[in-house]
PDB file of C-alpha atoms in Angstrom:
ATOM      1  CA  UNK C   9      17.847 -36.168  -7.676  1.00 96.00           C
ATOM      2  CA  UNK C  10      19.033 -32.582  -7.159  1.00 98.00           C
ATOM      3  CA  UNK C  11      22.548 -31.724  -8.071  1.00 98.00           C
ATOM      4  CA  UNK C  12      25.151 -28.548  -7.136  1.00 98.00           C
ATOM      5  CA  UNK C  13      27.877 -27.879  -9.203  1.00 98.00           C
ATOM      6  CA  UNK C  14      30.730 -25.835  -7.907  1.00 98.00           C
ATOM      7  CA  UNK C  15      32.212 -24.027 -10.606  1.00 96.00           C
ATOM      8  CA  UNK C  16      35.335 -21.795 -10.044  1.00 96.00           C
ATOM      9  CA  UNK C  17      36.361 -18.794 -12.749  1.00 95.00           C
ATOM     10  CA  UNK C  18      39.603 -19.438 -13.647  1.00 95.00           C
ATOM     11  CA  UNK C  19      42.067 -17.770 -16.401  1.00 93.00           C
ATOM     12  CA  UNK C  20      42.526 -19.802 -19.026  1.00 92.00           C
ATOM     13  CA  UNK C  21      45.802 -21.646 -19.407  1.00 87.00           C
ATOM     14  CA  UNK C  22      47.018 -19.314 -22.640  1.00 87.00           C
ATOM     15  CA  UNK C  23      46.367 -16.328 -21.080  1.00 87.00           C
ATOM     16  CA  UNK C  24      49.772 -14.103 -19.582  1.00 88.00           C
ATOM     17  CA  UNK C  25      50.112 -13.991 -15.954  1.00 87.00           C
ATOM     18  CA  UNK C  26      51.353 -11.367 -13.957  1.00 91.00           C
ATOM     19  CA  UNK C  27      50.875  -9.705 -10.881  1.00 91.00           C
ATOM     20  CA  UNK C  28      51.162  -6.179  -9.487  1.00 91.00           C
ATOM     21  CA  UNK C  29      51.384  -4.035  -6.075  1.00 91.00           C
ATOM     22  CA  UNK C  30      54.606  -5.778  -5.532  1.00 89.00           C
ATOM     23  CA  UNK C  31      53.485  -9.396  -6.636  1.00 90.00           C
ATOM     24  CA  UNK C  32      50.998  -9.776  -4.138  1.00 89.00           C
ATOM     25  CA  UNK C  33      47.738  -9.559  -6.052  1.00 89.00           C
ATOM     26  CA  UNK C  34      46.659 -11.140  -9.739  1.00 88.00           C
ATOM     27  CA  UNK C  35      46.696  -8.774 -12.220  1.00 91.00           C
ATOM     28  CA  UNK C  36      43.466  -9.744 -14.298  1.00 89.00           C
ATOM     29  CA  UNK C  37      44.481  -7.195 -17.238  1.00 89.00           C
ATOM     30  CA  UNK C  38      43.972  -8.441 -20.440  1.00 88.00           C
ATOM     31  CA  UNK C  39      42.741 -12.275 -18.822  1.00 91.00           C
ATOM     32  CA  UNK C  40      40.189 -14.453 -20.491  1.00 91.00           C
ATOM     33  CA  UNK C  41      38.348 -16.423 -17.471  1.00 93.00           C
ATOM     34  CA  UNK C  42      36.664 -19.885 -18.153  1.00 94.00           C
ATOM     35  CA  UNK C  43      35.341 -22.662 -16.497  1.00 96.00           C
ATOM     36  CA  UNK C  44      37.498 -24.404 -14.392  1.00 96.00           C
ATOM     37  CA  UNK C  45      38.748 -27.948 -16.419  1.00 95.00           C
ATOM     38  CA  UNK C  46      37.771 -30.072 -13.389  1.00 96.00           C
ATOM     39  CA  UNK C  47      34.628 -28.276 -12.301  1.00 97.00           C
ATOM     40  CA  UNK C  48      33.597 -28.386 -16.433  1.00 96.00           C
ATOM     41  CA  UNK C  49      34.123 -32.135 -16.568  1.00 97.00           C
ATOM     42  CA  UNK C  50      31.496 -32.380 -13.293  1.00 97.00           C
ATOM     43  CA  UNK C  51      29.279 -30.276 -14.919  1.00 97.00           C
ATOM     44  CA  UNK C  52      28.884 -32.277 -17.983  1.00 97.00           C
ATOM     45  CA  UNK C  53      28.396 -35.290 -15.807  1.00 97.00           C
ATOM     46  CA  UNK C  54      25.657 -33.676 -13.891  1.00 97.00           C
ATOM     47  CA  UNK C  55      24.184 -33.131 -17.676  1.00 96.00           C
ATOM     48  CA  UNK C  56      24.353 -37.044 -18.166  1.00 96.00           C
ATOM     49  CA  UNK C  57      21.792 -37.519 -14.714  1.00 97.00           C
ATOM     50  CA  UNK C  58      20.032 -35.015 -16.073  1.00 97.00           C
ATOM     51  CA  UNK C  59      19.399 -36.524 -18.764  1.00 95.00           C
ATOM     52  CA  UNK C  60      18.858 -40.129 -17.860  1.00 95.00           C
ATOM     53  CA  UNK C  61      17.454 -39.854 -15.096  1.00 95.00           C
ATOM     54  CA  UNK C  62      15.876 -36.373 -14.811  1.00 95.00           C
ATOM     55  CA  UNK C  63      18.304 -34.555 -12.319  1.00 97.00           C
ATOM     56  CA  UNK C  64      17.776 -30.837 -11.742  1.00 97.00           C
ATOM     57  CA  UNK C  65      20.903 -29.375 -11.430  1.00 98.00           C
ATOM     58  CA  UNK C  66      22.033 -26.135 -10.204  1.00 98.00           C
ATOM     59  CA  UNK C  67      25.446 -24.328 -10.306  1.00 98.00           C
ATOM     60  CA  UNK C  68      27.009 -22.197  -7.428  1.00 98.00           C
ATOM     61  CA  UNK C  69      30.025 -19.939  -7.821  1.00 97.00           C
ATOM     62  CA  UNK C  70      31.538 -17.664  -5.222  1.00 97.00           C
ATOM     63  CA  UNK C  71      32.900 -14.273  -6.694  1.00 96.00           C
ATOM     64  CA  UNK C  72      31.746 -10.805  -7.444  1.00 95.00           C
ATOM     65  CA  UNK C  73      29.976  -9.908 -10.772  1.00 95.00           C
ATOM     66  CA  UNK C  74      32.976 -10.188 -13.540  1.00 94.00           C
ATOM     67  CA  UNK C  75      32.453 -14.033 -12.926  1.00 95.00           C
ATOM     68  CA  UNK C  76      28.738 -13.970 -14.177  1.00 95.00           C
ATOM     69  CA  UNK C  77      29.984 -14.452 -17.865  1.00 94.00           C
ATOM     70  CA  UNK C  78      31.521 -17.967 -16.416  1.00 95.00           C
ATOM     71  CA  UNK C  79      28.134 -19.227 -14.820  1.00 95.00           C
ATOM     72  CA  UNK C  80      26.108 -18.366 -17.296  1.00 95.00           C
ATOM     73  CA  UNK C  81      28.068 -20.518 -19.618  1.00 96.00           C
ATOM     74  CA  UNK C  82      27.238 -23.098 -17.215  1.00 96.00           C
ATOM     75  CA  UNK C  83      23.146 -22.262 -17.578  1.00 97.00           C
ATOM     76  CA  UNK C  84      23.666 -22.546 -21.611  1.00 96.00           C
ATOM     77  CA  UNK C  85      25.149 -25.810 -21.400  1.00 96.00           C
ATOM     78  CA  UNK C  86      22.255 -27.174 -19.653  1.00 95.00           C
ATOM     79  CA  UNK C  87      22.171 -25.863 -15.964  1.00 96.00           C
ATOM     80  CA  UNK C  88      18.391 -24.584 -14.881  1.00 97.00           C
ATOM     81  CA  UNK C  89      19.289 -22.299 -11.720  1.00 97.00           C
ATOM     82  CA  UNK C  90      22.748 -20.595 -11.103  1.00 97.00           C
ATOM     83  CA  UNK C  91      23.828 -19.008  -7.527  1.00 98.00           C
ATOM     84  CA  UNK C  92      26.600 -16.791  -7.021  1.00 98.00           C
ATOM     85  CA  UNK C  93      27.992 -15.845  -3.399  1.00 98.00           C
ATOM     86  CA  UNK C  94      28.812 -12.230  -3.823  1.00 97.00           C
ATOM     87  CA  UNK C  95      32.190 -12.817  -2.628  1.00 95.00           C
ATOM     88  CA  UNK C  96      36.084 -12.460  -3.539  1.00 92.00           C
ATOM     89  CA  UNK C  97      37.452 -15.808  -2.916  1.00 92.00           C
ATOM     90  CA  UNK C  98      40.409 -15.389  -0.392  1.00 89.00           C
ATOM     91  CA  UNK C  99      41.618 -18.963  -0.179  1.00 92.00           C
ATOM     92  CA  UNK C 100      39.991 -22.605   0.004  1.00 93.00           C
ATOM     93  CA  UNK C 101      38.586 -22.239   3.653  1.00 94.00           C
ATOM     94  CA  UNK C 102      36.841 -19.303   2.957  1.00 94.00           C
ATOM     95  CA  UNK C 103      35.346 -20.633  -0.149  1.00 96.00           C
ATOM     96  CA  UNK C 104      33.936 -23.898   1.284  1.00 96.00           C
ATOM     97  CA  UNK C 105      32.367 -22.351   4.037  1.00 96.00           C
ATOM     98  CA  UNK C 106      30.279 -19.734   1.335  1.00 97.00           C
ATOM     99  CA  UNK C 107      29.356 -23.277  -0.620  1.00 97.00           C
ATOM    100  CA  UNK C 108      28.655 -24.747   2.903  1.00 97.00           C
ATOM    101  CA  UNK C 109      25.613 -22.426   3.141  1.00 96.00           C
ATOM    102  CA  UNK C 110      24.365 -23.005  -0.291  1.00 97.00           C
ATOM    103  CA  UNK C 111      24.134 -26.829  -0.122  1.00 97.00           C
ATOM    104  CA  UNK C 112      22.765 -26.223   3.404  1.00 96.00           C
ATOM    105  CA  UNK C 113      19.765 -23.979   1.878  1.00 95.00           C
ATOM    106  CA  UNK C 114      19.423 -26.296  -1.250  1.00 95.00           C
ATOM    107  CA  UNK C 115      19.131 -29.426   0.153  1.00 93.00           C
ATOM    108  CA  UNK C 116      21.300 -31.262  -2.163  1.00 97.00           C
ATOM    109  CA  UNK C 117      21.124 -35.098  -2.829  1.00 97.00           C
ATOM    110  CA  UNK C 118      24.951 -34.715  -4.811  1.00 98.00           C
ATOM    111  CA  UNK C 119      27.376 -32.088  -4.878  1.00 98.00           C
ATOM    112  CA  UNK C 120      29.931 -31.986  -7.488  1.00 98.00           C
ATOM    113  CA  UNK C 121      33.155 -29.978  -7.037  1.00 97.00           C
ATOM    114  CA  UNK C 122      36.062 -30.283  -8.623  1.00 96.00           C
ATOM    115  CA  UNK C 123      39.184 -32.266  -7.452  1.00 94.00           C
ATOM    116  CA  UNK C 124      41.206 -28.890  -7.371  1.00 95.00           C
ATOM    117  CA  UNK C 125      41.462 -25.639  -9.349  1.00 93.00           C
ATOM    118  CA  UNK C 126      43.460 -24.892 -12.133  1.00 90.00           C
ATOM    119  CA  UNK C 127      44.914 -21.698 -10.290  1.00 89.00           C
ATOM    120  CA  UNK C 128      45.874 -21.732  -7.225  1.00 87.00           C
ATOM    121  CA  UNK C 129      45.647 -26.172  -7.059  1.00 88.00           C
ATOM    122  CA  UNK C 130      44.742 -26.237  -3.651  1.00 89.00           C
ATOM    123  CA  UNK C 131      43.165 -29.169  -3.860  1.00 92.00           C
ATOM    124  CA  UNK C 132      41.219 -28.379  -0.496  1.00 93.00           C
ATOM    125  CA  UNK C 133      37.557 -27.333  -1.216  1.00 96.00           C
ATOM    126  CA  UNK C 134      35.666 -30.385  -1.769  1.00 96.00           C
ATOM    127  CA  UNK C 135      37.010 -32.059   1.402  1.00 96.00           C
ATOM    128  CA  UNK C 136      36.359 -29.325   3.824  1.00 96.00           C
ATOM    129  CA  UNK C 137      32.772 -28.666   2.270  1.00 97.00           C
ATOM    130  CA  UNK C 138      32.078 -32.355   2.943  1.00 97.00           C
ATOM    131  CA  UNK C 139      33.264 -31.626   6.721  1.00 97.00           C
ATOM    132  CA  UNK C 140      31.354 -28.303   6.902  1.00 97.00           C
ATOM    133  CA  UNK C 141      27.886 -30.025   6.041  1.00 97.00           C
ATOM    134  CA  UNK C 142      28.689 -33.558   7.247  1.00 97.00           C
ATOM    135  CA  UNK C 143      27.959 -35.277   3.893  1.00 97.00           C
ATOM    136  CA  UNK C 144      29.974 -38.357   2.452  1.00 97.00           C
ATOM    137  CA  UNK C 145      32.937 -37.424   0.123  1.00 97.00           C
ATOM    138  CA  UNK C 146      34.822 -38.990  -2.969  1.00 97.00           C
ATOM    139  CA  UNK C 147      37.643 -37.776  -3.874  1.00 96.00           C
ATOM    140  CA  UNK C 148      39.836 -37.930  -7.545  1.00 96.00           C
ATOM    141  CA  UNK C 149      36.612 -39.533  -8.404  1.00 97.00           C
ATOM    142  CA  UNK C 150      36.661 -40.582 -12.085  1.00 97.00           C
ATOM    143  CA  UNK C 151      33.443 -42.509 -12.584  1.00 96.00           C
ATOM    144  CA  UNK C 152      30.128 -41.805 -10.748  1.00 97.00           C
ATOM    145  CA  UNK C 153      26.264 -43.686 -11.047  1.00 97.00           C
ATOM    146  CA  UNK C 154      24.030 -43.360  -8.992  1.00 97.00           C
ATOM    147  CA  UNK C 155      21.222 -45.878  -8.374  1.00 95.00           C
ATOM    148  CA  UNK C 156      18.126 -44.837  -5.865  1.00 94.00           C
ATOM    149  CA  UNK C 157      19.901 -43.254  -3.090  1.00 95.00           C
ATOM    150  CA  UNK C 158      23.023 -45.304  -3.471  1.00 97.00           C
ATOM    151  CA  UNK C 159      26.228 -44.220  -5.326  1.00 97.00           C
ATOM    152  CA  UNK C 160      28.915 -46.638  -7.102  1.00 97.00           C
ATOM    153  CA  UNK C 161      32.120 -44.270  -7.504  1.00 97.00           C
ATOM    154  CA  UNK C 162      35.751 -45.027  -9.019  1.00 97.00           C
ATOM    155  CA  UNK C 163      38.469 -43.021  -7.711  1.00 96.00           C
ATOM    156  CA  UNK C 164      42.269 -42.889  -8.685  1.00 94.00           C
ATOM    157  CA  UNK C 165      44.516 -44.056  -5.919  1.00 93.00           C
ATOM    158  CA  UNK C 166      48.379 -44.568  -5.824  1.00 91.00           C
ATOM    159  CA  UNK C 167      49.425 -46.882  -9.177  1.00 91.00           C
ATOM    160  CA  UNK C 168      45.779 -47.771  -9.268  1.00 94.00           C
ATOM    161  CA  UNK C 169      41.827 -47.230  -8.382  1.00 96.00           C
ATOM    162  CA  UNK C 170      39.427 -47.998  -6.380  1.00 97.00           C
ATOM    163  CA  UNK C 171      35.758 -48.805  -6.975  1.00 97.00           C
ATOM    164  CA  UNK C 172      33.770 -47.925  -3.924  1.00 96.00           C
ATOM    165  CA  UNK C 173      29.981 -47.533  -2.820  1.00 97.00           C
ATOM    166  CA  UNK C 174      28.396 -45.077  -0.694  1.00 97.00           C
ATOM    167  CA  UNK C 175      25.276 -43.460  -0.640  1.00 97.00           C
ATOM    168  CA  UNK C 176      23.723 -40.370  -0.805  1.00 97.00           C
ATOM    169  CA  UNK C 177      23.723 -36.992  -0.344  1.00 97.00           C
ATOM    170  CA  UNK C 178      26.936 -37.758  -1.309  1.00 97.00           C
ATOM    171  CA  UNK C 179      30.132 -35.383  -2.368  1.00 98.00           C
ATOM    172  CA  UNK C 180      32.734 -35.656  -5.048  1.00 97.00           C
ATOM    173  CA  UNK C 181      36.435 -34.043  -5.804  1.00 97.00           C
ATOM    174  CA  UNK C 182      35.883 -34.678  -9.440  1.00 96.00           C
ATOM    175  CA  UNK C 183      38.298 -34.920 -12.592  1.00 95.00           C
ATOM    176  CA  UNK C 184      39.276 -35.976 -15.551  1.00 93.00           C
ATOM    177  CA  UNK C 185      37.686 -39.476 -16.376  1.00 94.00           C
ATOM    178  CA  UNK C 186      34.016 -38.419 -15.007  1.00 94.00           C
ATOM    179  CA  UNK C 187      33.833 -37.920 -18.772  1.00 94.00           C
ATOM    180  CA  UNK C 188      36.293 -37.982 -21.438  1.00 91.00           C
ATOM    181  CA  UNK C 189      37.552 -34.188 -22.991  1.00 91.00           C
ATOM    182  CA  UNK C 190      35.670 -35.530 -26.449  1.00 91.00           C
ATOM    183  CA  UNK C 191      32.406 -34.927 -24.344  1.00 92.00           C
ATOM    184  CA  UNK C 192      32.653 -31.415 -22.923  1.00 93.00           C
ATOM    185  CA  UNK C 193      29.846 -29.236 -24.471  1.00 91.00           C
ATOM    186  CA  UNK C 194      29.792 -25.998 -26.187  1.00 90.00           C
ATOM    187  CA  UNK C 195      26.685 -23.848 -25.751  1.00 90.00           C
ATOM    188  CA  UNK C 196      24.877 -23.465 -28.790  1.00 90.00           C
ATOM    189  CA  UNK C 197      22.568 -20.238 -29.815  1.00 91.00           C
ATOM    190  CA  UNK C 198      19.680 -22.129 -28.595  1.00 91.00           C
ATOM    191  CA  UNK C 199      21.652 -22.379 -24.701  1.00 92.00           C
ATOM    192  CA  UNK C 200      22.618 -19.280 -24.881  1.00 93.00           C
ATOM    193  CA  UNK C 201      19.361 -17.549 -25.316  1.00 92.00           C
ATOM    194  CA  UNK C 202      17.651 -20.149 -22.664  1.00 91.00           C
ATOM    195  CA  UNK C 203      20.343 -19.058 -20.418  1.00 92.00           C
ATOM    196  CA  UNK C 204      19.124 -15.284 -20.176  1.00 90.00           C
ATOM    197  CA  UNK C 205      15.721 -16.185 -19.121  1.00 91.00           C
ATOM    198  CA  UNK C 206      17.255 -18.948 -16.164  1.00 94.00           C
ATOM    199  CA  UNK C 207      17.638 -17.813 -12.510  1.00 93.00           C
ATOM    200  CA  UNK C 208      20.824 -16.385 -11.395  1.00 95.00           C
ATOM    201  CA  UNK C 209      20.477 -15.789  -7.501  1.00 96.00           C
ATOM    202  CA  UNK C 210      22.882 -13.835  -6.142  1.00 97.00           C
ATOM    203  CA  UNK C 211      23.225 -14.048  -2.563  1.00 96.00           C
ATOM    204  CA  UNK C 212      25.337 -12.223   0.284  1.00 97.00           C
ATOM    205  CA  UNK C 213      28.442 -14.371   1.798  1.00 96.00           C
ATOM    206  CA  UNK C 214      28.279 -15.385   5.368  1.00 93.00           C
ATOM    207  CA  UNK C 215      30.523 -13.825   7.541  1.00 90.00           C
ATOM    208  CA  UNK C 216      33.965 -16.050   7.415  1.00 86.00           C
ATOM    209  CA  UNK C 217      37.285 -15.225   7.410  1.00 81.00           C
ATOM    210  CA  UNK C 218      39.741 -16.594   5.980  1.00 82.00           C
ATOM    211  CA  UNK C 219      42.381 -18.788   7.238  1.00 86.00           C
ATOM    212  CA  UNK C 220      45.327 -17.380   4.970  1.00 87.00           C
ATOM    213  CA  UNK C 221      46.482 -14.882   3.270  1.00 84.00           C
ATOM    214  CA  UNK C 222      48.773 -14.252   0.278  1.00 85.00           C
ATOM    215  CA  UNK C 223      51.754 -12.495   1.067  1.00 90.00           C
ATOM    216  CA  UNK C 224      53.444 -12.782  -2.491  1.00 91.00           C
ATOM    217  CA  UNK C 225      53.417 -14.376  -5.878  1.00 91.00           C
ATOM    218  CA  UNK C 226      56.460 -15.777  -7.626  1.00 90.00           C
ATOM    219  CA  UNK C 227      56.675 -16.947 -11.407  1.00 85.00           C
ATOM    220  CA  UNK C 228      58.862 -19.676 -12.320  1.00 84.00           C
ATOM    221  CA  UNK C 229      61.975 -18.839 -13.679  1.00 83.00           C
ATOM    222  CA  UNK C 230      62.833 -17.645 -16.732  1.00 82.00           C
ATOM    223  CA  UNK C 231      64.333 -21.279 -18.802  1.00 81.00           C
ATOM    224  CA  UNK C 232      68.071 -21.071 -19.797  1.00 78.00           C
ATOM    225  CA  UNK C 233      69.153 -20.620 -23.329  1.00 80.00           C
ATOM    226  CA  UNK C 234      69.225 -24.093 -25.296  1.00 83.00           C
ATOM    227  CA  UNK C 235      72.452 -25.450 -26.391  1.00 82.00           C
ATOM    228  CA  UNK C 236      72.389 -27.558 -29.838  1.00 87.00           C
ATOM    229  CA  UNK C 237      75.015 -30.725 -29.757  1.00 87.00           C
ATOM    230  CA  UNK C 238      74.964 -32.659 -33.067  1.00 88.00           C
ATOM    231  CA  UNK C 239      76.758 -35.709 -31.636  1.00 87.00           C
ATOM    232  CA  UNK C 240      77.068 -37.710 -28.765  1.00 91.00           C
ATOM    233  CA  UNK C 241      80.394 -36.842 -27.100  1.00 89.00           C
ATOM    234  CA  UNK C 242      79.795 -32.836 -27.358  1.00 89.00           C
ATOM    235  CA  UNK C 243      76.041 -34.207 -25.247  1.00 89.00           C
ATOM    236  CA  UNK C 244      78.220 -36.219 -22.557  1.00 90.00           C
ATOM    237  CA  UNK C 245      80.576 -33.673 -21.981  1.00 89.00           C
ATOM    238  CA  UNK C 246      77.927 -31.110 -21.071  1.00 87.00           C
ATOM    239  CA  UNK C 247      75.721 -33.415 -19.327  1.00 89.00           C
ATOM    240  CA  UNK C 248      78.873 -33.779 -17.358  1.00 89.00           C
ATOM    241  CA  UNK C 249      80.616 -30.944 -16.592  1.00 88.00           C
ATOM    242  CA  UNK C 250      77.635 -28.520 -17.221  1.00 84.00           C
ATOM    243  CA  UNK C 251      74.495 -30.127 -16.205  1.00 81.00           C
ATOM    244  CA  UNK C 252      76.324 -32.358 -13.821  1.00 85.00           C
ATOM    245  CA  UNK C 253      73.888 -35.120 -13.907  1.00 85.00           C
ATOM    246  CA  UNK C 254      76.258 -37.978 -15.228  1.00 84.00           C
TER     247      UNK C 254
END
């Protein structure tokens, strides 16, 4: 079985966001990228097939060369070949189509992208790549094995979830539940120097233009000061009169 795993560069949650040239663009000053959380939890599923069952997998990012330091992490924790679409990502569409092209060229028995990134949470590549290349798709898929060519996936649904089969080349929306936090891996020395000597392709983007475009960024307002009530009639009055909810 060959695998792709789409991995996005993301900041990491703790790191300070702001934006400059009037709020319309990300300021990346000072930002520490990672792996994004859904893409890392595919990517250590992919391991598991890999493992039991012999899987090659492969990674595929699209970005320009600041994100290498995020796929190469991928390579030490077990990937053998990394690809990278020498591309800024303008929004999902654009994105999907660049992946579109890889999976075409790969030939790809499963693709594993995240359910959504931890960034802009658009929620929208995995779905359109599955349209683009006219493979089956999973979505909020928490629970993948794959047997021969045919796939037994649990997804989360409304107040529930949903076991379903399919079969392959198959795509996923992955998250949380593909495997547990406990079992995300850290590359070790031995990784890391493995990963130096794997293949990192990079490859031109197809022309595609987006479908969007950013016209500003907004930050969530600042919280208001706290008020401190030590009992409960000073706590109904301002849930009252201030807050207004009672």
């Amino acid at each position: 079985m060959k695998i792709l795993v789409c991995i996005s560069n993301v900041p990491d949650t703790t790191s300070k966001i702001n934006f400059t040239d009037g709020d319309t663009k990300f300021d990346t000053n000072g930002v520490q990228f990672v792996i994004n959380p859904n893409d890392e939890f595919g990517l250590t599923r992919a391991m598991w097939f890999k493992e039991k069952q012999g899987a090659t997998v492969h990674v595929a990012t699209v970005g320009d060369a600041t994100t290498e330091p995020t796929i190469r992490k991928a390579l030490a924790i077990g990937a053998d070949e990394a690809i990278r679409v020498n591309a800024t990502p303008t929004d999902g569409f654009f994105v999907a189509q660049q992946l579109a092209e890889v999976v075409k060229n790969g030939s790809y028995d499963l693709v594993i992208a995240g359910r959504e990134s931890i960034d802009y949470n658009g929620g929208m590549v995995p779905g359109i790549l599955a349209a683009l290349v006219d493979m089956n798709f999973v979505n909020t898929c928490i629970n993948l094995e794959v047997e021969g060519t045919t796939a037994t996936a649990l997804r989360e649904i409304d107040g529930g979830k949903e076991k379903i089969t399919t079969s392959l080349p198959l795509i996923i929306g992955g998250q949380k539940g593909l495997v547990e936090e406990s079992d995300l891996r850290i590359p070790n020395m031995r990784g890391i120097m493995m990963a130096r000597k794997k293949t990192l392709t990079v490859v031109e983007p197809t022309t595609a233009p987006a479908a969007t475009q950013e016209v500003k960024f907004e930050k969530p307002a600042a919280k208001g000061a706290v008020k401190l009530v030590d009992n409960v009639d000073d706590l109904v009055n301002l849930l009252h009169n201030e807050a207004k909810v009672i």
